[in-house]
Amino acid sequence: MKKVVVSEQKICKGDRCFKVKNLQDSKRKYKKIFDESIYGLILWDDEQQITEINASAEKLLGLSEREWIGTSINEIFENDTDMKEKWTKHVGLTIKNGKNDSVFSCEYSDGTSKHIEFSSQHWLIEKLNRTMIKDVTEKVELEERLRKSDTLNIIGELAAGIAHEIRNPMTALKGFIQMLEASIKKENEIYYEIITSELMRIDSIINEFLILAKPQVIKFREADINQIIRETVDLLNAQAILNNVQFQIHYDQNIPMVYCEPNQLKKVFINMVKNAIEVMPDGGNITIQTSCMDAMIHISIQDEGGGIPEDKLKKIGVPFYTTKERGTGLGLMVSFKIIEEHMGTVKIDSKEGEGTTFYITLPINFQKMN
């Protein structure tokens, strides 16, 4: 019987050399690295047939457990027309430029979404292409927060000067209008009311500018979130009735007291509930829910309005961007700032024709976090 001799191959890179016993041993090592990579990896040929895919890729793409090798990579996105179009464009740029990076927002069957980065390289080796897949949700959200923070600082500096310049003549106008009130004839009363109303609106906008322009004196204390929402609903109930809007409120009675600035949070809820009323001119329901989970308070405010298109949804909270005819876009921006100061988050979910939901989370132990 012949003795099997394992041949050794010497591989050198620069001044460093190492030995590989045989090709099979090398393949096993690379296969293990490929399969256990924390990043998703897909190898595909020029017909876009998958030749290799690892578990991380299947998890990141939310794929069901099936044999994907030998199938078209387009089948991964067969239930998502938008993603299929984006992938086709990504592949085209990869082939044209040799490599391409794209970040897509992927929706999962459980209703969650993530920002996924696809980094593809054409002909990593002859007739074989590679796509690396990474979850970059935290990075994208951090960049968005930094962008909004920079914008907020710039707006704050502008706001300080604008508010000062407007407030001085405003004070004079309000004073003279009040002096003229007694001499205004009855048939001209409506003009007086319009002028007074518009001056009050300008004053309200100036106050929103000032909130952005300088730090507010905030007195934190323990408060009942459910009670703050009750007071908000009581305040806006008359406006809701006039617009044929009903409140559906579901309070979690086991929510603990929260360390917060009640008046600031009430301002947030007033802004969001008023928006909900205004987007339902023909009436409807506003559903408000509170709950407690994982040391966080969760509040949702849902309307039955026309919803917000996806391209506009991304701009909500940007200064001076508004979907309302007479809005300034400052109300929600101020609200986002207040929630941020409470170490909380705001997320918006909206579908055209179905309505919009604001999800607010607040930490119970905010006092300890500071």
PDB file of N, CA and C in Angstrom, residues 43 45 48-53 66-73 75:
ATOM      1  N   LEU A  43     -21.631  35.796  -2.409  1.00  0.00           N
ATOM      2  CA  LEU A  43     -20.855  35.688  -3.637  1.00  0.00           C
ATOM      3  C   LEU A  43     -21.835  35.344  -4.761  1.00  0.00           C
ATOM      4  N   ASP A  45     -22.415  35.275  -9.309  1.00  0.00           N
ATOM      5  CA  ASP A  45     -21.735  35.285 -10.610  1.00  0.00           C
ATOM      6  C   ASP A  45     -22.335  36.356 -11.523  1.00  0.00           C
ATOM      7  N   GLN A  48     -25.952  36.756 -11.859  1.00  0.00           N
ATOM      8  CA  GLN A  48     -26.550  37.116 -10.569  1.00  0.00           C
ATOM      9  C   GLN A  48     -27.111  35.894  -9.835  1.00  0.00           C
ATOM     10  N   GLN A  49     -26.462  34.736 -10.075  1.00  0.00           N
ATOM     11  CA  GLN A  49     -26.797  33.525  -9.334  1.00  0.00           C
ATOM     12  C   GLN A  49     -25.929  33.471  -8.077  1.00  0.00           C
ATOM     13  N   ILE A  50     -26.539  33.168  -6.939  1.00  0.00           N
ATOM     14  CA  ILE A  50     -25.797  33.093  -5.669  1.00  0.00           C
ATOM     15  C   ILE A  50     -24.946  31.830  -5.648  1.00  0.00           C
ATOM     16  N   THR A  51     -23.652  32.001  -5.418  1.00  0.00           N
ATOM     17  CA  THR A  51     -22.765  30.843  -5.297  1.00  0.00           C
ATOM     18  C   THR A  51     -22.448  30.528  -3.837  1.00  0.00           C
ATOM     19  N   GLU A  52     -22.465  31.571  -2.980  1.00  0.00           N
ATOM     20  CA  GLU A  52     -22.249  31.382  -1.546  1.00  0.00           C
ATOM     21  C   GLU A  52     -23.005  32.477  -0.794  1.00  0.00           C
ATOM     22  N   ILE A  53     -23.572  32.138   0.345  1.00  0.00           N
ATOM     23  CA  ILE A  53     -24.221  33.130   1.219  1.00  0.00           C
ATOM     24  C   ILE A  53     -24.064  32.652   2.655  1.00  0.00           C
ATOM     25  N   ARG A  66     -33.952  28.606   3.744  1.00  0.00           N
ATOM     26  CA  ARG A  66     -34.081  27.796   2.536  1.00  0.00           C
ATOM     27  C   ARG A  66     -32.725  27.780   1.843  1.00  0.00           C
ATOM     28  N   GLU A  67     -32.580  26.930   0.884  1.00  0.00           N
ATOM     29  CA  GLU A  67     -31.323  26.821   0.151  1.00  0.00           C
ATOM     30  C   GLU A  67     -31.274  27.923  -0.901  1.00  0.00           C
ATOM     31  N   TRP A  68     -30.390  28.908  -0.695  1.00  0.00           N
ATOM     32  CA  TRP A  68     -30.310  30.049  -1.600  1.00  0.00           C
ATOM     33  C   TRP A  68     -29.244  29.866  -2.677  1.00  0.00           C
ATOM     34  N   ILE A  69     -28.270  28.996  -2.426  1.00  0.00           N
ATOM     35  CA  ILE A  69     -27.200  28.799  -3.410  1.00  0.00           C
ATOM     36  C   ILE A  69     -27.783  28.238  -4.713  1.00  0.00           C
ATOM     37  N   GLY A  70     -27.450  28.904  -5.810  1.00  0.00           N
ATOM     38  CA  GLY A  70     -27.943  28.489  -7.116  1.00  0.00           C
ATOM     39  C   GLY A  70     -29.163  29.272  -7.572  1.00  0.00           C
ATOM     40  N   THR A  71     -29.766  30.041  -6.644  1.00  0.00           N
ATOM     41  CA  THR A  71     -30.927  30.853  -7.031  1.00  0.00           C
ATOM     42  C   THR A  71     -30.466  32.265  -7.398  1.00  0.00           C
ATOM     43  N   SER A  72     -31.345  33.000  -8.059  1.00  0.00           N
ATOM     44  CA  SER A  72     -31.024  34.381  -8.440  1.00  0.00           C
ATOM     45  C   SER A  72     -31.043  35.279  -7.203  1.00  0.00           C
ATOM     46  N   ILE A  73     -30.080  36.168  -7.131  1.00  0.00           N
ATOM     47  CA  ILE A  73     -30.023  37.095  -5.997  1.00  0.00           C
ATOM     48  C   ILE A  73     -31.242  38.009  -5.985  1.00  0.00           C
ATOM     49  N   GLU A  75     -34.222  37.091  -6.253  1.00  0.00           N
ATOM     50  CA  GLU A  75     -35.306  36.437  -5.527  1.00  0.00           C
ATOM     51  C   GLU A  75     -35.359  36.874  -4.069  1.00  0.00           C
TER      52      GLU A  75
END
